[in-house]
PDB file of C-alpha atoms and ligand atoms in Angstrom:
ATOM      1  CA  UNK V1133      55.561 109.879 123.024  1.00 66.00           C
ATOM      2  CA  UNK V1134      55.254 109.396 119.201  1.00 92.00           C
ATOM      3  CA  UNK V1135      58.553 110.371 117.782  1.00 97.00           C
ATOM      4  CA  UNK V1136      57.442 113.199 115.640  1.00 96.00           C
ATOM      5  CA  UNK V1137      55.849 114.639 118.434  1.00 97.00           C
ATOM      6  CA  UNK V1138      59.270 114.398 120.288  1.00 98.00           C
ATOM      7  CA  UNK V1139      61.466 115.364 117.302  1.00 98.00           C
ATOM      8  CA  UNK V1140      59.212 118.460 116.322  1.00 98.00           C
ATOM      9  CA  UNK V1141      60.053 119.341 120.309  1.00 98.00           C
ATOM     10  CA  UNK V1142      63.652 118.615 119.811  1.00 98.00           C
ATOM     11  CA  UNK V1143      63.707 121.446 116.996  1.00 98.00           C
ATOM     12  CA  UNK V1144      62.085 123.747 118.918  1.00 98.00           C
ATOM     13  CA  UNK V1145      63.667 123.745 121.880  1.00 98.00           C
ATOM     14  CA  UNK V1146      67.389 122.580 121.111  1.00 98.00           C
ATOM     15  CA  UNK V1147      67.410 123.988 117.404  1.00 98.00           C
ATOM     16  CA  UNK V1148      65.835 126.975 116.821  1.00 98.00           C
ATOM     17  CA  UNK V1149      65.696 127.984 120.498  1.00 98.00           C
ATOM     18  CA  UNK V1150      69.711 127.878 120.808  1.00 97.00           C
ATOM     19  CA  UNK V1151      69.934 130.044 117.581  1.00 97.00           C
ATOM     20  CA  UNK V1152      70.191 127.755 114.167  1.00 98.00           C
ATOM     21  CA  UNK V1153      68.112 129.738 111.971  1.00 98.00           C
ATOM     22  CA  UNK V1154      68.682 127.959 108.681  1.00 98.00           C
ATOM     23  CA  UNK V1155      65.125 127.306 107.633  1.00 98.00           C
ATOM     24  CA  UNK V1156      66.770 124.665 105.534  1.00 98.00           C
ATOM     25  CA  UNK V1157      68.600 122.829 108.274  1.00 98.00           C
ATOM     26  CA  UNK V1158      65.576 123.604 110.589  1.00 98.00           C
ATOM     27  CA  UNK V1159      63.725 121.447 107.714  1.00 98.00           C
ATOM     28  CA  UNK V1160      66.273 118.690 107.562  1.00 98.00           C
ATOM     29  CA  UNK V1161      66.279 118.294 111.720  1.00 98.00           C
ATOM     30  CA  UNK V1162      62.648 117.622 111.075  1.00 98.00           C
ATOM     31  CA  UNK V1163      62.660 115.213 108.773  1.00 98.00           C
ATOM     32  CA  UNK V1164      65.299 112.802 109.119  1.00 98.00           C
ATOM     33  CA  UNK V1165      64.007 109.854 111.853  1.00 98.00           C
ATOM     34  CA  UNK V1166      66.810 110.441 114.203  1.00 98.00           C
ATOM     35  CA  UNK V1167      65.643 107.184 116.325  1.00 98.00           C
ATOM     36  CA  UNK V1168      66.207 104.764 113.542  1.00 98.00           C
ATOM     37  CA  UNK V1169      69.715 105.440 113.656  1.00 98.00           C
ATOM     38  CA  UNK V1170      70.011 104.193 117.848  1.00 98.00           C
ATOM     39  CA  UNK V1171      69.226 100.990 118.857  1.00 96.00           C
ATOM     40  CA  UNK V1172      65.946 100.168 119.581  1.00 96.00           C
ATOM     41  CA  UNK V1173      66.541 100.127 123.549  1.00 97.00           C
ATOM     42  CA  UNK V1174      67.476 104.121 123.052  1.00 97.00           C
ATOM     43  CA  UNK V1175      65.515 105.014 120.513  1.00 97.00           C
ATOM     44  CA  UNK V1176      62.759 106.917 123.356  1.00 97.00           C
ATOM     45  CA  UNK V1177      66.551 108.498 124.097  1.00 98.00           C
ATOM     46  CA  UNK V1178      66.916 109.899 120.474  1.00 98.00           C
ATOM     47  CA  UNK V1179      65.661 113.164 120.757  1.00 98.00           C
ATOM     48  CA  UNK V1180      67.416 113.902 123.879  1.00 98.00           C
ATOM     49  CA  UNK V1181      69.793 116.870 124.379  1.00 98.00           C
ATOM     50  CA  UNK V1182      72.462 114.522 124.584  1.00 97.00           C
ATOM     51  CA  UNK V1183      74.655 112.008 122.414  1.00 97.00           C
ATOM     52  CA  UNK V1184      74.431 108.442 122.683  1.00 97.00           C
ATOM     53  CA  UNK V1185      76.428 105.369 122.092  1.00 97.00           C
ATOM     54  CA  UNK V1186      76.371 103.443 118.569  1.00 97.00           C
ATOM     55  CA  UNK V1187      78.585 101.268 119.566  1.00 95.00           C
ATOM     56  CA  UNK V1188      82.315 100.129 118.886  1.00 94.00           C
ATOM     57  CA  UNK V1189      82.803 103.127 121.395  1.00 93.00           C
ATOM     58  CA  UNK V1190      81.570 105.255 118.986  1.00 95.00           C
ATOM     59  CA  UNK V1191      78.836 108.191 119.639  1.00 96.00           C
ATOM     60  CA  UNK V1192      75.523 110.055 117.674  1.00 97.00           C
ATOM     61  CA  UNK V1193      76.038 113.604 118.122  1.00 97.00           C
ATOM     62  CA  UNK V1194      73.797 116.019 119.903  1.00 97.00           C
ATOM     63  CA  UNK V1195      71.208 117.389 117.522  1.00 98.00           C
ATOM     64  CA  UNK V1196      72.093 120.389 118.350  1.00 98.00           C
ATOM     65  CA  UNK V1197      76.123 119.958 117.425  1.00 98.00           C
ATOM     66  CA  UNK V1198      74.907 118.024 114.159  1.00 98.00           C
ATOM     67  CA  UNK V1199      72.083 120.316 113.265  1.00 98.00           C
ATOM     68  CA  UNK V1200      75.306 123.658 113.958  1.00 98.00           C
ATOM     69  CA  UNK V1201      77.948 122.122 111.944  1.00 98.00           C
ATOM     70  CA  UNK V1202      75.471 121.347 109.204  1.00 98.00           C
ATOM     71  CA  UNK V1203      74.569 125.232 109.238  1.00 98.00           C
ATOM     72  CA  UNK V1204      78.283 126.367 109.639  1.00 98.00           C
ATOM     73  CA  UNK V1205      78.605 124.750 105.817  1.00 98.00           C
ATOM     74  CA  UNK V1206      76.547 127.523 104.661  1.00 98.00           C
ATOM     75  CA  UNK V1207      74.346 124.981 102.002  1.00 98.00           C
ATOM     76  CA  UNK V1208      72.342 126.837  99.529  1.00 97.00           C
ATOM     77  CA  UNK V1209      71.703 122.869  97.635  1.00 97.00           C
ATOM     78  CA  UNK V1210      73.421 121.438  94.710  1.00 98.00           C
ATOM     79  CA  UNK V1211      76.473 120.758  97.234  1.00 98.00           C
ATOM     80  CA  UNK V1212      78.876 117.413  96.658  1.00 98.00           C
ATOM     81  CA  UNK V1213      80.199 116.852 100.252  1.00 98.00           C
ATOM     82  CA  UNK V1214      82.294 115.296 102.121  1.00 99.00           C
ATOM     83  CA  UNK V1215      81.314 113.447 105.663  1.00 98.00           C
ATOM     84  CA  UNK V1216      83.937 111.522 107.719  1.00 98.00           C
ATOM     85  CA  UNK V1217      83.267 109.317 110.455  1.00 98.00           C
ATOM     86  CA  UNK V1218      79.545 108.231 108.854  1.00 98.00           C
ATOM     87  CA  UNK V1219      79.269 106.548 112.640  1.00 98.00           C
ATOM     88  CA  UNK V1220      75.001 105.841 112.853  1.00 98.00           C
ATOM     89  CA  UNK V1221      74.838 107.798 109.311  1.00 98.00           C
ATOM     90  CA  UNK V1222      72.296 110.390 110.790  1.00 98.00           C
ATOM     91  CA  UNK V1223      75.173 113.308 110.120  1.00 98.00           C
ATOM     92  CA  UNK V1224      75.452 112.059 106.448  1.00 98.00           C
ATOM     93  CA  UNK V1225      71.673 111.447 106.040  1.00 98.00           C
ATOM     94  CA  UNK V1226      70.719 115.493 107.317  1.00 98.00           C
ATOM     95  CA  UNK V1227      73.009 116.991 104.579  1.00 98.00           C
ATOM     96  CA  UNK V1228      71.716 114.217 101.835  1.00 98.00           C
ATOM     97  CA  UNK V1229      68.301 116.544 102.963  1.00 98.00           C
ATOM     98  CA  UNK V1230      70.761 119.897 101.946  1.00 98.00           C
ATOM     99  CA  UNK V1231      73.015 118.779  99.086  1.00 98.00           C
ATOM    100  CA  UNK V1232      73.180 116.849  96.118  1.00 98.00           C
ATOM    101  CA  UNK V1233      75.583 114.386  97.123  1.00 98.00           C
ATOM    102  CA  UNK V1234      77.241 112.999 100.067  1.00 98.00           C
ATOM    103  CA  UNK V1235      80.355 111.497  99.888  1.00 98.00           C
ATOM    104  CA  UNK V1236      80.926 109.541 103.479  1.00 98.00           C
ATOM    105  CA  UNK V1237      84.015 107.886 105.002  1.00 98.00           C
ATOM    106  CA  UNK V1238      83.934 105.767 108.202  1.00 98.00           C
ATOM    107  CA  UNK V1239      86.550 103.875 109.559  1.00 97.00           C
ATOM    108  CA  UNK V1240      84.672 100.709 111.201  1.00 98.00           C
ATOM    109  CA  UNK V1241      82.966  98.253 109.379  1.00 98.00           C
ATOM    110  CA  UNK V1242      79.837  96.891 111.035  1.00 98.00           C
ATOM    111  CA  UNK V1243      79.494 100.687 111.775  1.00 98.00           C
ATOM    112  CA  UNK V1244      79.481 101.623 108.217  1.00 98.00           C
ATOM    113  CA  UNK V1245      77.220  98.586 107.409  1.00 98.00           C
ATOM    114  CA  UNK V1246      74.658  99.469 109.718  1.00 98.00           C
ATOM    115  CA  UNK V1247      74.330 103.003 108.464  1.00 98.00           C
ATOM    116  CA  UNK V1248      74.101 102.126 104.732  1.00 98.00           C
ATOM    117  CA  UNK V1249      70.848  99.612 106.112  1.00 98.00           C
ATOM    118  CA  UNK V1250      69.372 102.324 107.881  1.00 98.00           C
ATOM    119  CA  UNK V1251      69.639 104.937 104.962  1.00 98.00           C
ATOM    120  CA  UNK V1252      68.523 102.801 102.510  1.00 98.00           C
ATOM    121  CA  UNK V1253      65.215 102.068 104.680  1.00 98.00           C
ATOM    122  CA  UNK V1254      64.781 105.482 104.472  1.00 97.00           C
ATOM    123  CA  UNK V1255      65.241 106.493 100.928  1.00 97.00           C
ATOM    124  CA  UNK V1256      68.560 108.610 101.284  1.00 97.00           C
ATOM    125  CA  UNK V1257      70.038 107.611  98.013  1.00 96.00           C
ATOM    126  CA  UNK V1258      72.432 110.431  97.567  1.00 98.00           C
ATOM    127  CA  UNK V1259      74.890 109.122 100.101  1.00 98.00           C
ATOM    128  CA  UNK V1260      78.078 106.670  99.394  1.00 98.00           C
ATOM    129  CA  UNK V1261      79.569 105.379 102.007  1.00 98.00           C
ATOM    130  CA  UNK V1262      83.420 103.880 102.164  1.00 98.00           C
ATOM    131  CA  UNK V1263      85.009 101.824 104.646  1.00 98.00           C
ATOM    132  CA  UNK V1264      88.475 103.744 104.670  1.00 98.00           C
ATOM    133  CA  UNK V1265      91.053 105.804 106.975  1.00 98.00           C
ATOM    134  CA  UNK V1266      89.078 108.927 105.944  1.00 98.00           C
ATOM    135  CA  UNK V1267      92.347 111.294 107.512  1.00 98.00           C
ATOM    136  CA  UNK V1268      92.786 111.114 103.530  1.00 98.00           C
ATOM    137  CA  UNK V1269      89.756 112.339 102.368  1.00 98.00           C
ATOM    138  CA  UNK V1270      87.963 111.078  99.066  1.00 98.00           C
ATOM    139  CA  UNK V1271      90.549 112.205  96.567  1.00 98.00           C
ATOM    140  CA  UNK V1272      88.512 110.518  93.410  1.00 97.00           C
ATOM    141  CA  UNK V1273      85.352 112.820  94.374  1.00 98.00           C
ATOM    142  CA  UNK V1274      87.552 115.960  95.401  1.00 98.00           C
ATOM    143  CA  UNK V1275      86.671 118.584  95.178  1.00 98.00           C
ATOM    144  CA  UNK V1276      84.098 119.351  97.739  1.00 98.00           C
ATOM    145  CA  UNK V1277      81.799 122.140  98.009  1.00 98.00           C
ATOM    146  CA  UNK V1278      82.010 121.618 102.390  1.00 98.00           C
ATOM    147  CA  UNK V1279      84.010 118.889 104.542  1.00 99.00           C
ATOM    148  CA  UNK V1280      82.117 118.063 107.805  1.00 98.00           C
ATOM    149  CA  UNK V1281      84.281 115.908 110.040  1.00 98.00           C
ATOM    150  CA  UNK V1282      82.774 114.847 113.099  1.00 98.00           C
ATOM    151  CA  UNK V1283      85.981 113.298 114.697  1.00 97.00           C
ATOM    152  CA  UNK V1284      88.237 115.040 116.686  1.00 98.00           C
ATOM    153  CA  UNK V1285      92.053 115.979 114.931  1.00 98.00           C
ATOM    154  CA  UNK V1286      95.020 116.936 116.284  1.00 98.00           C
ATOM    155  CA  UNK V1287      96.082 119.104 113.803  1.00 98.00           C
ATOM    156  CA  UNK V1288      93.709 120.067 110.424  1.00 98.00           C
ATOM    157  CA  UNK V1289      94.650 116.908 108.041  1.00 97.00           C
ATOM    158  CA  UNK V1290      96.379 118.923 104.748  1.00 96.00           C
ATOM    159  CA  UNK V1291      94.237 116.224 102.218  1.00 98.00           C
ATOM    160  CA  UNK V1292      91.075 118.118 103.495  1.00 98.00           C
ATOM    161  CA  UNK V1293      92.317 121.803 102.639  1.00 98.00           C
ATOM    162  CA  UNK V1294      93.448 120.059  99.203  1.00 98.00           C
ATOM    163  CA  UNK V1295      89.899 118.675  98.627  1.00 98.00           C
ATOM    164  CA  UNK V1296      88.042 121.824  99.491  1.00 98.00           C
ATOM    165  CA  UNK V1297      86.700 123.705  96.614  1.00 98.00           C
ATOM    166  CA  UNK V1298      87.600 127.423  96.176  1.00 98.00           C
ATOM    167  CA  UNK V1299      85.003 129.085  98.484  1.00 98.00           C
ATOM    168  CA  UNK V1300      83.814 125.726 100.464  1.00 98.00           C
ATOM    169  CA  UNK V1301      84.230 125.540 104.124  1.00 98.00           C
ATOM    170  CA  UNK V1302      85.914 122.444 105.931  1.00 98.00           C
ATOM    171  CA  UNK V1303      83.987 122.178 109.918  1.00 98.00           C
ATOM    172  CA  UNK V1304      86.113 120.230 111.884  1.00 98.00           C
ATOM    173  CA  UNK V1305      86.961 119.855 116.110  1.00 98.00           C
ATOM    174  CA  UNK V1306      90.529 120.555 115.944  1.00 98.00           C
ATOM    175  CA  UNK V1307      92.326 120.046 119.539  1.00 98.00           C
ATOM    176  CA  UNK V1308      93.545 117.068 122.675  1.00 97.00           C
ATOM    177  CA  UNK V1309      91.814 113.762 122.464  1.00 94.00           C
ATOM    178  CA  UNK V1310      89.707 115.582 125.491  1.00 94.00           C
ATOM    179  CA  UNK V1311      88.369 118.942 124.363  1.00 97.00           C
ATOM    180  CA  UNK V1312      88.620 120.954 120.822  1.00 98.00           C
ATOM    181  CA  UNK V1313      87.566 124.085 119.039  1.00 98.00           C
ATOM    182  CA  UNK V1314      85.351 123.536 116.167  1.00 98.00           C
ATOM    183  CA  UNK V1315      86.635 125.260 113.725  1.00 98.00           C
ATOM    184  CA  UNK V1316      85.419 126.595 110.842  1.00 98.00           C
ATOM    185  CA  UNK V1317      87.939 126.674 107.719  1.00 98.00           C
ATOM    186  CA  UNK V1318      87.269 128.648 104.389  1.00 98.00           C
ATOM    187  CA  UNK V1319      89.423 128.225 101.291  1.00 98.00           C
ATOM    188  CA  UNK V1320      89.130 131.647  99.854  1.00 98.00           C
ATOM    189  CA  UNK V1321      91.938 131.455  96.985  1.00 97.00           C
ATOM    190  CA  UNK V1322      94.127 128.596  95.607  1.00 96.00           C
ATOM    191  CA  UNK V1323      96.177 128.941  98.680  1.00 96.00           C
ATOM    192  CA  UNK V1324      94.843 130.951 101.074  1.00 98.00           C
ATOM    193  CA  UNK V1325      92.566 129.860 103.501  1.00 98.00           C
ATOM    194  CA  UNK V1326      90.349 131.863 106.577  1.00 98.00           C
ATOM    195  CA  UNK V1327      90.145 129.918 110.230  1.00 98.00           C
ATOM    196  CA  UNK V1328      87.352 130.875 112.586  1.00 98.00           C
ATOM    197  CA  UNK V1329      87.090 129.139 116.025  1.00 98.00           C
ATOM    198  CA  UNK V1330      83.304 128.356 116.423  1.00 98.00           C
ATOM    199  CA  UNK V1331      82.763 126.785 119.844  1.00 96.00           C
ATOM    200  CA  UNK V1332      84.348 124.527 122.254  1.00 97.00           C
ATOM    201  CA  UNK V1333      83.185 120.864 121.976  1.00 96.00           C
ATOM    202  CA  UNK V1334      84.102 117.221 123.000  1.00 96.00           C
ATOM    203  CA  UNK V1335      84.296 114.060 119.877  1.00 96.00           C
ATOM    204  CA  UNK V1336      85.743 111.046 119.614  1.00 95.00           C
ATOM    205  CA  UNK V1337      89.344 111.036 118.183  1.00 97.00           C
ATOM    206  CA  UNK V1338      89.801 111.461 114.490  1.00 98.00           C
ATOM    207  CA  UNK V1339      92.042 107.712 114.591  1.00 97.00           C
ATOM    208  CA  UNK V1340      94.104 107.347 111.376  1.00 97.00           C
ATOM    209  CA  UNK V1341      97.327 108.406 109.292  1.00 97.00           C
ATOM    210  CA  UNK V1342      96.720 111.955 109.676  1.00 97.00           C
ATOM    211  CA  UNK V1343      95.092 112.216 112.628  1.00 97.00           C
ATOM    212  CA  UNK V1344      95.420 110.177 115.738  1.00 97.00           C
ATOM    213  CA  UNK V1345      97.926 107.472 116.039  1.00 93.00           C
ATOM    214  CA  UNK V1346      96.490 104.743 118.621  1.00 78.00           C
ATOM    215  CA  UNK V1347      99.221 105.311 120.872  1.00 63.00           C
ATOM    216  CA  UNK V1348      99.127 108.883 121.090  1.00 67.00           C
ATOM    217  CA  UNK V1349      97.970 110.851 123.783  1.00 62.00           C
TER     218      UNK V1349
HETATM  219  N1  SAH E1229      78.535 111.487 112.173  1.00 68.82           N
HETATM  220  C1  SAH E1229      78.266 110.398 113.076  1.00 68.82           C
HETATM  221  C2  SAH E1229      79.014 110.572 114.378  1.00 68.82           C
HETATM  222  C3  SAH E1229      80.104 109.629 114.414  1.00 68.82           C
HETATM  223  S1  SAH E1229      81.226 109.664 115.740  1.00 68.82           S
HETATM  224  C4  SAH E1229      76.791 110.197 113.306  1.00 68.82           C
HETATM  225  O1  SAH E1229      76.005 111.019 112.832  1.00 68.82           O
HETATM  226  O2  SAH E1229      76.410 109.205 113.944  1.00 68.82           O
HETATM  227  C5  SAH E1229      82.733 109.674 114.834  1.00 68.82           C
HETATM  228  C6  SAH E1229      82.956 108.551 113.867  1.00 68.82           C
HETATM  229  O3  SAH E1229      84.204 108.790 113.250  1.00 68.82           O
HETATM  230  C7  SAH E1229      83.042 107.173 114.498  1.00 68.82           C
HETATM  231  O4  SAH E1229      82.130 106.321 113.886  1.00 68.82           O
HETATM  232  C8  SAH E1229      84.488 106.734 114.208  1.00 68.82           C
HETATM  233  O5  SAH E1229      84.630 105.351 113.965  1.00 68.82           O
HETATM  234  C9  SAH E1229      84.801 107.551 112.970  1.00 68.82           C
HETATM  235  N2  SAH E1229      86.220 107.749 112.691  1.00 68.82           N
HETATM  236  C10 SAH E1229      87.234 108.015 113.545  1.00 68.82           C
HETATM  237  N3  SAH E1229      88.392 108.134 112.874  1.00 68.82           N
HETATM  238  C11 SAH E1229      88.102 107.943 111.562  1.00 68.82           C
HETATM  239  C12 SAH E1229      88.876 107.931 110.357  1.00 68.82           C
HETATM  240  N4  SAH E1229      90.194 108.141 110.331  1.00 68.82           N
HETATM  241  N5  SAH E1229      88.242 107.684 109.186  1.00 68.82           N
HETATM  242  C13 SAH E1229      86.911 107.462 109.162  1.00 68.82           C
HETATM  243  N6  SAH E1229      86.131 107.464 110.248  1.00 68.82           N
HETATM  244  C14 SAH E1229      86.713 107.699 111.430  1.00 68.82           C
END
């Protein structure tokens, strides 16, 4: 199947028919070549209802996951944002379709590497990408008008609630290295700050300072 055939399906069925009604991130789920950012033996896998391995034990996340946290920002455009774990770079290059700029942290090299190839063969030139422990955020870019963090934490990392603007929201899987929340944080004053609980949802561990240690469990 040609893969706009099969990502137009992808949007209707796993988007808009599970409730995202964003026409904006209905827009960017359409445009952004999800298969260029799997390897070429999954790419007839990319618009499956599924993740799939990047690598480095690493994962893409389900459209539809991506395509909810995107919409759980609440973008209007004009947005600077922060993105940790870039992983494939498909999270970072969906809200480059939504915001002005995307500021994007990941963790492992060749990962970050490979994502800056595959965005710039694309034309998302919005997006910076660091190779850093993002657990601390991007403190030279702070603040952010949303933090999307597609790692799991242990515990919400305190640079993150520091780097949020005043009315931004932070979306981040907050729970065991097994299973988490997703949970939707809103600073709503200097120092006070609104938690929501989403939905329940599996990532890969949020490794780093403040988030996983290796040796945790
Ligand atoms: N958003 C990605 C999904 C990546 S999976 C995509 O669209 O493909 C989570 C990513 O978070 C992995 O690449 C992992 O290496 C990275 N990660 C884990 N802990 C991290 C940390 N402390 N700082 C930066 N990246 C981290």
């Amino acid at each position: 199947m040609e893969f706009s055939i099969a990502r137009r399906q992808m949007v209707e069925r796993q988007i808009k028919g599970r409730g995202i009604t964003d026409p904006r991130v209905i827009d960017a789920m359409l445009k952004v070549p999800r298969h260029l950012f799997v390897e070429e033996a999954l790419q007839s896998q990319a618009y499956g209802d599924y993740a799939l391995p990047i690598g480095e034990k690493q994962t893409i996340s389900q459209p539809f996951i991506v395509a909810y946290m995107t919409e759980a920002l609440r973008l209007k455009g004009g947005e600077k944002l922060l993105d940790v774990g870039t992983g494939s770079g498909y999270q970072a290059a969906v809200l480059g379709q939504l915001a002005s700029r995307v500021y994007s942290v990941e963790r492992i090299v060749s990962l970050a590497r490979r994502a800056r190839r595959v965005l710039d063969s694309i034309g998302s030139s919005n997006i910076n990408i660091k190779v850093t422990d993002g657990t601390f955020g991007w403190e030279d870019q702070a603040p952010f008008d949303g933090i999307l963090v597609a790692a799991g934490a242990p515990s919400v990392p305190e640079e993150y609630l520091k780097q949020l603007a005043i009315g931004a929201h932070l979306v981040i899987p907050v729970g065991t290295r097994g299973a988490q929340k997703l949970m939707r944080v809103t600073r709503v004053g200097a120092e006070r700050f609104e938690e929501e609980e989403l939905l329940d949802c599996r990532f890969v561990p949020l490794l780093g300072q403040h988030g996983w240690k290796n040796e945790d469990r």
